PDB file of C-alpha atoms in Angstrom:
ATOM      1  CA  MET A   1       0.000   0.000   0.000  1.00  0.00           C
ATOM      2  CA  GLY A   2       1.457   3.365  -1.063  1.00  0.00           C
ATOM      3  CA  GLN A   3       1.824   6.588   0.817  1.00  0.00           C
ATOM      4  CA  SER A   4      -1.324   8.055  -0.709  1.00  0.00           C
ATOM      5  CA  ASP A   5      -3.318   5.067   0.505  1.00  0.00           C
ATOM      6  CA  ASP A   6      -1.904   5.496   4.013  1.00  0.00           C
ATOM      7  CA  GLU A   7      -2.786   9.180   3.969  1.00  0.00           C
ATOM      8  CA  SER A   8      -6.310   8.399   2.770  1.00  0.00           C
ATOM      9  CA  ALA A   9      -6.796   5.833   5.540  1.00  0.00           C
ATOM     10  CA  THR A  10      -5.497   8.277   8.136  1.00  0.00           C
ATOM     11  CA  THR A  11      -7.784  11.024   6.832  1.00  0.00           C
ATOM     12  CA  CYS A  12     -10.746   8.634   6.964  1.00  0.00           C
ATOM     13  CA  ARG A  13      -9.963   7.621  10.559  1.00  0.00           C
ATOM     14  CA  ASP A  14      -9.561  11.251  11.577  1.00  0.00           C
ATOM     15  CA  GLY A  15     -12.906  12.047   9.986  1.00  0.00           C
ATOM     16  CA  GLU A  16     -14.561   9.180  11.840  1.00  0.00           C
ATOM     17  CA  HIS A  17     -13.049  10.341  15.147  1.00  0.00           C
ATOM     18  CA  ARG A  18     -14.237  13.900  14.572  1.00  0.00           C
ATOM     19  CA  LEU A  19     -17.721  12.693  13.663  1.00  0.00           C
ATOM     20  CA  ARG A  20     -17.885  10.503  16.763  1.00  0.00           C
ATOM     21  CA  ALA A  21     -16.737  13.390  18.964  1.00  0.00           C
ATOM     22  CA  MET A  22     -19.418  15.616  17.463  1.00  0.00           C
ATOM     23  CA  LEU A  23     -22.094  12.983  18.037  1.00  0.00           C
ATOM     24  CA  GLU A  24     -21.007  12.415  21.621  1.00  0.00           C
ATOM     25  CA  ALA A  25     -21.298  16.145  22.289  1.00  0.00           C
ATOM     26  CA  MET A  26     -24.904  16.264  21.068  1.00  0.00           C
ATOM     27  CA  HIS A  27     -27.837  16.462  23.464  1.00  0.00           C
ATOM     28  CA  ASP A  28     -29.993  14.268  21.212  1.00  0.00           C
ATOM     29  CA  VAL A  29     -30.098  10.582  20.348  1.00  0.00           C
ATOM     30  CA  VAL A  30     -29.140   9.925  16.714  1.00  0.00           C
ATOM     31  CA  LEU A  31     -29.852   6.647  14.950  1.00  0.00           C
ATOM     32  CA  VAL A  32     -30.399   5.186  11.487  1.00  0.00           C
ATOM     33  CA  ASP A  33     -33.310   2.894  10.574  1.00  0.00           C
ATOM     34  CA  ASP A  34     -33.974   1.038   7.358  1.00  0.00           C
ATOM     35  CA  SER A  35     -37.330   1.170   5.583  1.00  0.00           C
ATOM     36  CA  SER A  36     -38.715  -1.632   7.764  1.00  0.00           C
ATOM     37  CA  GLY A  37     -37.856   0.163  11.014  1.00  0.00           C
ATOM     38  CA  ARG A  38     -34.776  -1.916  11.785  1.00  0.00           C
ATOM     39  CA  PHE A  39     -32.081  -0.210  13.856  1.00  0.00           C
ATOM     40  CA  LEU A  40     -28.959  -0.082  11.679  1.00  0.00           C
ATOM     41  CA  GLU A  41     -26.833   2.421  13.577  1.00  0.00           C
ATOM     42  CA  ILE A  42     -27.091   4.132  16.950  1.00  0.00           C
ATOM     43  CA  GLY A  43     -24.917   7.117  17.798  1.00  0.00           C
ATOM     44  CA  PRO A  44     -22.954   7.317  21.055  1.00  0.00           C
ATOM     45  CA  SER A  45     -24.780  10.367  22.439  1.00  0.00           C
ATOM     46  CA  ARG A  46     -27.234  10.204  25.367  1.00  0.00           C
ATOM     47  CA  PRO A  47     -27.246   6.435  25.979  1.00  0.00           C
ATOM     48  CA  GLU A  48     -29.280   7.051  29.148  1.00  0.00           C
ATOM     49  CA  LEU A  49     -32.243   8.023  26.935  1.00  0.00           C
ATOM     50  CA  LEU A  50     -32.333   4.714  25.049  1.00  0.00           C
ATOM     51  CA  TYR A  51     -35.306   2.449  25.729  1.00  0.00           C
ATOM     52  CA  ARG A  52     -32.915  -0.513  25.902  1.00  0.00           C
ATOM     53  CA  PRO A  53     -29.108  -0.793  25.903  1.00  0.00           C
ATOM     54  CA  ARG A  54     -27.554  -0.221  22.486  1.00  0.00           C
ATOM     55  CA  PRO A  55     -26.579  -3.904  21.866  1.00  0.00           C
ATOM     56  CA  GLU A  56     -30.202  -4.951  22.486  1.00  0.00           C
ATOM     57  CA  LEU A  57     -31.476  -2.531  19.824  1.00  0.00           C
ATOM     58  CA  LEU A  58     -29.028  -2.936  16.949  1.00  0.00           C
ATOM     59  CA  GLY A  59     -30.359  -5.234  14.252  1.00  0.00           C
ATOM     60  CA  ARG A  60     -33.857  -5.381  15.737  1.00  0.00           C
ATOM     61  CA  THR A  61     -37.006  -3.818  14.334  1.00  0.00           C
ATOM     62  CA  VAL A  62     -39.223  -1.398  16.221  1.00  0.00           C
ATOM     63  CA  ARG A  63     -41.894  -4.101  16.343  1.00  0.00           C
ATOM     64  CA  GLU A  64     -39.466  -6.383  18.198  1.00  0.00           C
ATOM     65  CA  VAL A  65     -38.701  -3.694  20.771  1.00  0.00           C
ATOM     66  CA  PHE A  66     -41.770  -1.530  21.390  1.00  0.00           C
ATOM     67  CA  SER A  67     -45.448  -2.121  22.047  1.00  0.00           C
ATOM     68  CA  PRO A  68     -47.680  -2.618  18.980  1.00  0.00           C
ATOM     69  CA  GLU A  69     -49.015   0.941  19.310  1.00  0.00           C
ATOM     70  CA  GLN A  70     -45.559   2.507  19.555  1.00  0.00           C
ATOM     71  CA  ALA A  71     -44.228   0.302  16.756  1.00  0.00           C
ATOM     72  CA  ALA A  72     -47.106   1.298  14.469  1.00  0.00           C
ATOM     73  CA  LEU A  73     -46.342   4.983  15.120  1.00  0.00           C
ATOM     74  CA  PHE A  74     -42.670   4.550  14.195  1.00  0.00           C
ATOM     75  CA  GLU A  75     -43.379   2.341  11.185  1.00  0.00           C
ATOM     76  CA  GLY A  76     -45.899   4.851   9.872  1.00  0.00           C
ATOM     77  CA  ALA A  77     -43.405   7.706  10.204  1.00  0.00           C
ATOM     78  CA  VAL A  78     -40.567   5.721   8.580  1.00  0.00           C
ATOM     79  CA  GLY A  79     -42.856   4.648   5.740  1.00  0.00           C
ATOM     80  CA  GLU A  80     -43.972   8.236   5.121  1.00  0.00           C
ATOM     81  CA  VAL A  81     -40.365   9.469   4.974  1.00  0.00           C
ATOM     82  CA  CYS A  82     -39.370   6.729   2.531  1.00  0.00           C
ATOM     83  CA  ARG A  83     -42.474   7.308   0.400  1.00  0.00           C
ATOM     84  CA  THR A  84     -42.379  11.107   0.242  1.00  0.00           C
ATOM     85  CA  ASP A  85     -38.645  11.762   0.727  1.00  0.00           C
ATOM     86  CA  ARG A  86     -39.624  14.476   3.216  1.00  0.00           C
ATOM     87  CA  PRO A  87     -38.921  14.858   6.972  1.00  0.00           C
ATOM     88  CA  VAL A  88     -41.552  13.788   9.514  1.00  0.00           C
ATOM     89  CA  THR A  89     -41.784  14.713  13.207  1.00  0.00           C
ATOM     90  CA  ILE A  90     -43.583  12.641  15.832  1.00  0.00           C
ATOM     91  CA  GLU A  91     -43.997  12.821  19.609  1.00  0.00           C
ATOM     92  CA  TYR A  92     -44.353   9.867  21.956  1.00  0.00           C
ATOM     93  CA  ALA A  93     -43.956   8.805  25.588  1.00  0.00           C
ATOM     94  CA  LEU A  94     -41.772   5.988  26.901  1.00  0.00           C
ATOM     95  CA  PRO A  95     -40.834   4.688  30.360  1.00  0.00           C
ATOM     96  CA  ILE A  96     -37.088   5.245  30.799  1.00  0.00           C
ATOM     97  CA  GLY A  97     -35.809   3.841  34.063  1.00  0.00           C
ATOM     98  CA  ALA A  98     -38.338   4.835  36.712  1.00  0.00           C
ATOM     99  CA  ARG A  99     -39.651   7.851  34.770  1.00  0.00           C
ATOM    100  CA  ASP A 100     -42.265   8.382  32.101  1.00  0.00           C
ATOM    101  CA  MET A 101     -40.571  10.613  29.526  1.00  0.00           C
ATOM    102  CA  TRP A 102     -41.694  12.416  26.384  1.00  0.00           C
ATOM    103  CA  PHE A 103     -39.664  12.530  23.188  1.00  0.00           C
ATOM    104  CA  GLU A 104     -39.768  14.333  19.864  1.00  0.00           C
ATOM    105  CA  ALA A 105     -38.329  12.372  16.957  1.00  0.00           C
ATOM    106  CA  ARG A 106     -37.466  14.040  13.648  1.00  0.00           C
ATOM    107  CA  LEU A 107     -37.073  11.514  10.831  1.00  0.00           C
ATOM    108  CA  SER A 108     -35.292  12.550   7.630  1.00  0.00           C
ATOM    109  CA  PRO A 109     -34.414  10.636   4.453  1.00  0.00           C
ATOM    110  CA  MET A 110     -30.790   9.525   4.278  1.00  0.00           C
ATOM    111  CA  PRO A 111     -29.060   9.829   0.879  1.00  0.00           C
ATOM    112  CA  THR A 112     -28.355   6.444  -0.702  1.00  0.00           C
ATOM    113  CA  ARG A 113     -26.152   5.359  -3.557  1.00  0.00           C
ATOM    114  CA  GLY A 114     -27.109   3.151  -6.456  1.00  0.00           C
ATOM    115  CA  GLU A 115     -29.625   0.457  -5.568  1.00  0.00           C
ATOM    116  CA  ALA A 116     -29.102   0.677  -1.815  1.00  0.00           C
ATOM    117  CA  LYS A 117     -32.282   0.340   0.220  1.00  0.00           C
ATOM    118  CA  PRO A 118     -33.669   3.603   1.602  1.00  0.00           C
ATOM    119  CA  SER A 119     -32.824   4.473   5.175  1.00  0.00           C
ATOM    120  CA  VAL A 120     -33.890   7.132   7.628  1.00  0.00           C
ATOM    121  CA  VAL A 121     -31.901   9.308  10.039  1.00  0.00           C
ATOM    122  CA  VAL A 122     -33.746   9.802  13.326  1.00  0.00           C
ATOM    123  CA  VAL A 123     -32.858  12.589  15.761  1.00  0.00           C
ATOM    124  CA  ILE A 124     -34.604  12.112  19.106  1.00  0.00           C
ATOM    125  CA  ARG A 125     -34.890  14.885  21.689  1.00  0.00           C
ATOM    126  CA  ASP A 126     -36.066  14.735  25.293  1.00  0.00           C
ATOM    127  CA  VAL A 127     -39.062  17.099  25.551  1.00  0.00           C
ATOM    128  CA  THR A 128     -40.326  15.905  28.937  1.00  0.00           C
ATOM    129  CA  GLU A 129     -39.895  19.293  30.618  1.00  0.00           C
ATOM    130  CA  ARG A 130     -41.747  21.055  27.799  1.00  0.00           C
ATOM    131  CA  LYS A 131     -44.637  18.579  27.971  1.00  0.00           C
ATOM    132  CA  GLN A 132     -44.859  19.006  31.742  1.00  0.00           C
ATOM    133  CA  VAL A 133     -45.075  22.783  31.359  1.00  0.00           C
ATOM    134  CA  GLU A 134     -47.769  22.351  28.710  1.00  0.00           C
ATOM    135  CA  GLU A 135     -49.729  19.976  30.944  1.00  0.00           C
ATOM    136  CA  ARG A 136     -49.566  22.372  33.910  1.00  0.00           C
ATOM    137  CA  SER A 137     -50.757  25.201  31.687  1.00  0.00           C
ATOM    138  CA  ASN A 138     -53.592  23.079  30.262  1.00  0.00           C
ATOM    139  CA  ARG A 139     -54.608  21.905  33.737  1.00  0.00           C
ATOM    140  CA  HIS A 140     -54.679  25.485  34.995  1.00  0.00           C
ATOM    141  CA  ALA A 141     -56.876  26.497  32.050  1.00  0.00           C
ATOM    142  CA  ARG A 142     -59.236  23.562  32.720  1.00  0.00           C
ATOM    143  CA  TYR A 143     -59.606  24.566  36.374  1.00  0.00           C
ATOM    144  CA  LEU A 144     -60.323  28.188  35.498  1.00  0.00           C
ATOM    145  CA  SER A 145     -62.940  27.093  32.978  1.00  0.00           C
ATOM    146  CA  CYS A 146     -64.453  24.733  35.559  1.00  0.00           C
ATOM    147  CA  LEU A 147     -64.710  27.537  38.130  1.00  0.00           C
ATOM    148  CA  ALA A 148     -66.412  29.825  35.623  1.00  0.00           C
ATOM    149  CA  ASP A 149     -68.863  27.097  34.572  1.00  0.00           C
ATOM    150  CA  THR A 150     -69.628  26.217  38.202  1.00  0.00           C
ATOM    151  CA  ALA A 151     -70.325  29.837  39.144  1.00  0.00           C
ATOM    152  CA  GLN A 152     -72.615  30.264  36.138  1.00  0.00           C
ATOM    153  CA  THR A 153     -74.474  27.031  36.890  1.00  0.00           C
ATOM    154  CA  LEU A 154     -75.046  27.994  40.547  1.00  0.00           C
ATOM    155  CA  LEU A 155     -76.264  31.457  39.625  1.00  0.00           C
ATOM    156  CA  GLN A 156     -78.840  30.024  37.232  1.00  0.00           C
ATOM    157  CA  ALA A 157     -80.007  27.167  39.476  1.00  0.00           C
ATOM    158  CA  ALA A 158     -83.229  27.315  41.477  1.00  0.00           C
ATOM    159  CA  HIS A 159     -81.490  25.341  44.241  1.00  0.00           C
ATOM    160  CA  PRO A 160     -77.834  24.219  44.530  1.00  0.00           C
ATOM    161  CA  HIS A 161     -78.776  20.587  45.210  1.00  0.00           C
ATOM    162  CA  LEU A 162     -80.434  20.355  41.797  1.00  0.00           C
ATOM    163  CA  VAL A 163     -77.162  21.003  39.959  1.00  0.00           C
ATOM    164  CA  LEU A 164     -74.763  19.039  42.174  1.00  0.00           C
ATOM    165  CA  PRO A 165     -74.311  16.172  39.644  1.00  0.00           C
ATOM    166  CA  GLU A 166     -73.508  18.685  36.896  1.00  0.00           C
ATOM    167  CA  ILE A 167     -71.029  20.573  39.093  1.00  0.00           C
ATOM    168  CA  LEU A 168     -69.292  17.433  40.343  1.00  0.00           C
ATOM    169  CA  GLY A 169     -69.023  16.174  36.767  1.00  0.00           C
ATOM    170  CA  SER A 170     -67.407  19.430  35.674  1.00  0.00           C
ATOM    171  CA  ILE A 171     -64.893  19.258  38.547  1.00  0.00           C
ATOM    172  CA  GLY A 172     -64.138  15.576  37.958  1.00  0.00           C
ATOM    173  CA  ARG A 173     -63.522  16.029  34.237  1.00  0.00           C
ATOM    174  CA  ALA A 174     -61.310  19.070  34.832  1.00  0.00           C
ATOM    175  CA  ALA A 175     -59.201  17.085  37.305  1.00  0.00           C
ATOM    176  CA  GLY A 176     -59.105  13.985  35.104  1.00  0.00           C
ATOM    177  CA  ALA A 177     -60.567  11.981  37.988  1.00  0.00           C
ATOM    178  CA  ASP A 178     -62.597   8.762  37.986  1.00  0.00           C
ATOM    179  CA  ARG A 179     -64.786   9.903  40.874  1.00  0.00           C
ATOM    180  CA  CYS A 180     -65.755  13.181  42.513  1.00  0.00           C
ATOM    181  CA  TYR A 181     -67.580  13.503  45.852  1.00  0.00           C
ATOM    182  CA  LEU A 182     -69.303  16.169  47.885  1.00  0.00           C
ATOM    183  CA  PHE A 183     -68.755  15.755  51.632  1.00  0.00           C
ATOM    184  CA  GLU A 184     -70.783  17.411  54.385  1.00  0.00           C
ATOM    185  CA  LEU A 185     -68.874  18.228  57.554  1.00  0.00           C
ATOM    186  CA  ASP A 186     -70.737  18.048  60.860  1.00  0.00           C
ATOM    187  CA  THR A 187     -70.008  17.831  64.564  1.00  0.00           C
ATOM    188  CA  GLY A 188     -70.579  14.464  66.207  1.00  0.00           C
ATOM    189  CA  THR A 189     -72.163  13.770  69.577  1.00  0.00           C
ATOM    190  CA  GLU A 190     -68.762  13.952  71.304  1.00  0.00           C
ATOM    191  CA  GLY A 191     -67.653  17.082  69.483  1.00  0.00           C
ATOM    192  CA  ALA A 192     -65.575  15.304  66.815  1.00  0.00           C
ATOM    193  CA  ARG A 193     -65.801  16.433  63.204  1.00  0.00           C
ATOM    194  CA  VAL A 194     -67.642  13.938  61.012  1.00  0.00           C
ATOM    195  CA  ALA A 195     -67.550  13.882  57.197  1.00  0.00           C
ATOM    196  CA  SER A 196     -70.443  12.339  55.280  1.00  0.00           C
ATOM    197  CA  ARG A 197     -70.583  11.777  51.526  1.00  0.00           C
ATOM    198  CA  ARG A 198     -73.681  13.476  50.134  1.00  0.00           C
ATOM    199  CA  ALA A 199     -73.184  13.305  46.378  1.00  0.00           C
ATOM    200  CA  GLU A 200     -71.036  11.455  43.866  1.00  0.00           C
ATOM    201  CA  TRP A 201     -70.012  11.696  40.216  1.00  0.00           C
ATOM    202  CA  ASN A 202     -68.428   8.804  38.316  1.00  0.00           C
ATOM    203  CA  ALA A 203     -66.605   8.775  35.015  1.00  0.00           C
ATOM    204  CA  GLU A 204     -68.045   6.552  32.291  1.00  0.00           C
ATOM    205  CA  GLY A 205     -67.546   2.887  33.125  1.00  0.00           C
ATOM    206  CA  VAL A 206     -66.793   3.514  36.839  1.00  0.00           C
ATOM    207  CA  GLU A 207     -69.139   1.859  39.322  1.00  0.00           C
ATOM    208  CA  PRO A 208     -70.805   4.252  41.812  1.00  0.00           C
ATOM    209  CA  GLN A 209     -70.113   3.763  45.525  1.00  0.00           C
ATOM    210  CA  LEU A 210     -73.141   5.654  46.828  1.00  0.00           C
ATOM    211  CA  ASP A 211     -76.638   4.203  46.586  1.00  0.00           C
TER     212      ASP A 211
END
């Protein structure tokens, strides 16, 4: 092998080292899938965000790793990228360690040569904090709307007891609860405070506990 070949090999290795260093410095997970959703390559960045360790993912398809629902989401996105040659962005939740985390995945077509099968570059970003902020904001908006609806309902009611089911339902739905109760506080014979359930709302499919 001549000097030019040695220089080319050295340049190639240097390029690979630089690329690996750049990938390791990224805050996102980077991987390559083929058109069937098989993991071909997984970058070295953010291994703590992988659903499984890298060796357990390489060579496997998304259907062999994720739930049917999650796999269908990924397969649909990969298929759309391969069919349209345009980027696609999806969001999904996964349990990572002891946490439920949200991710945004941007899938882009990867240039191929000759008759090589199409593949997709996937850049995955942790958006858990953003989703939590959005959920807090949405929950706050639901509570404000519930308070306004409750006040309006009470003002229009002939008697509060007549609209209790409607009010409890509004509160339960705003809180995302299965049940919502109204308790009446009273003083017992020995002076102790006693709470009695007076009304109940149940989400669809939830059995009531009050007769």
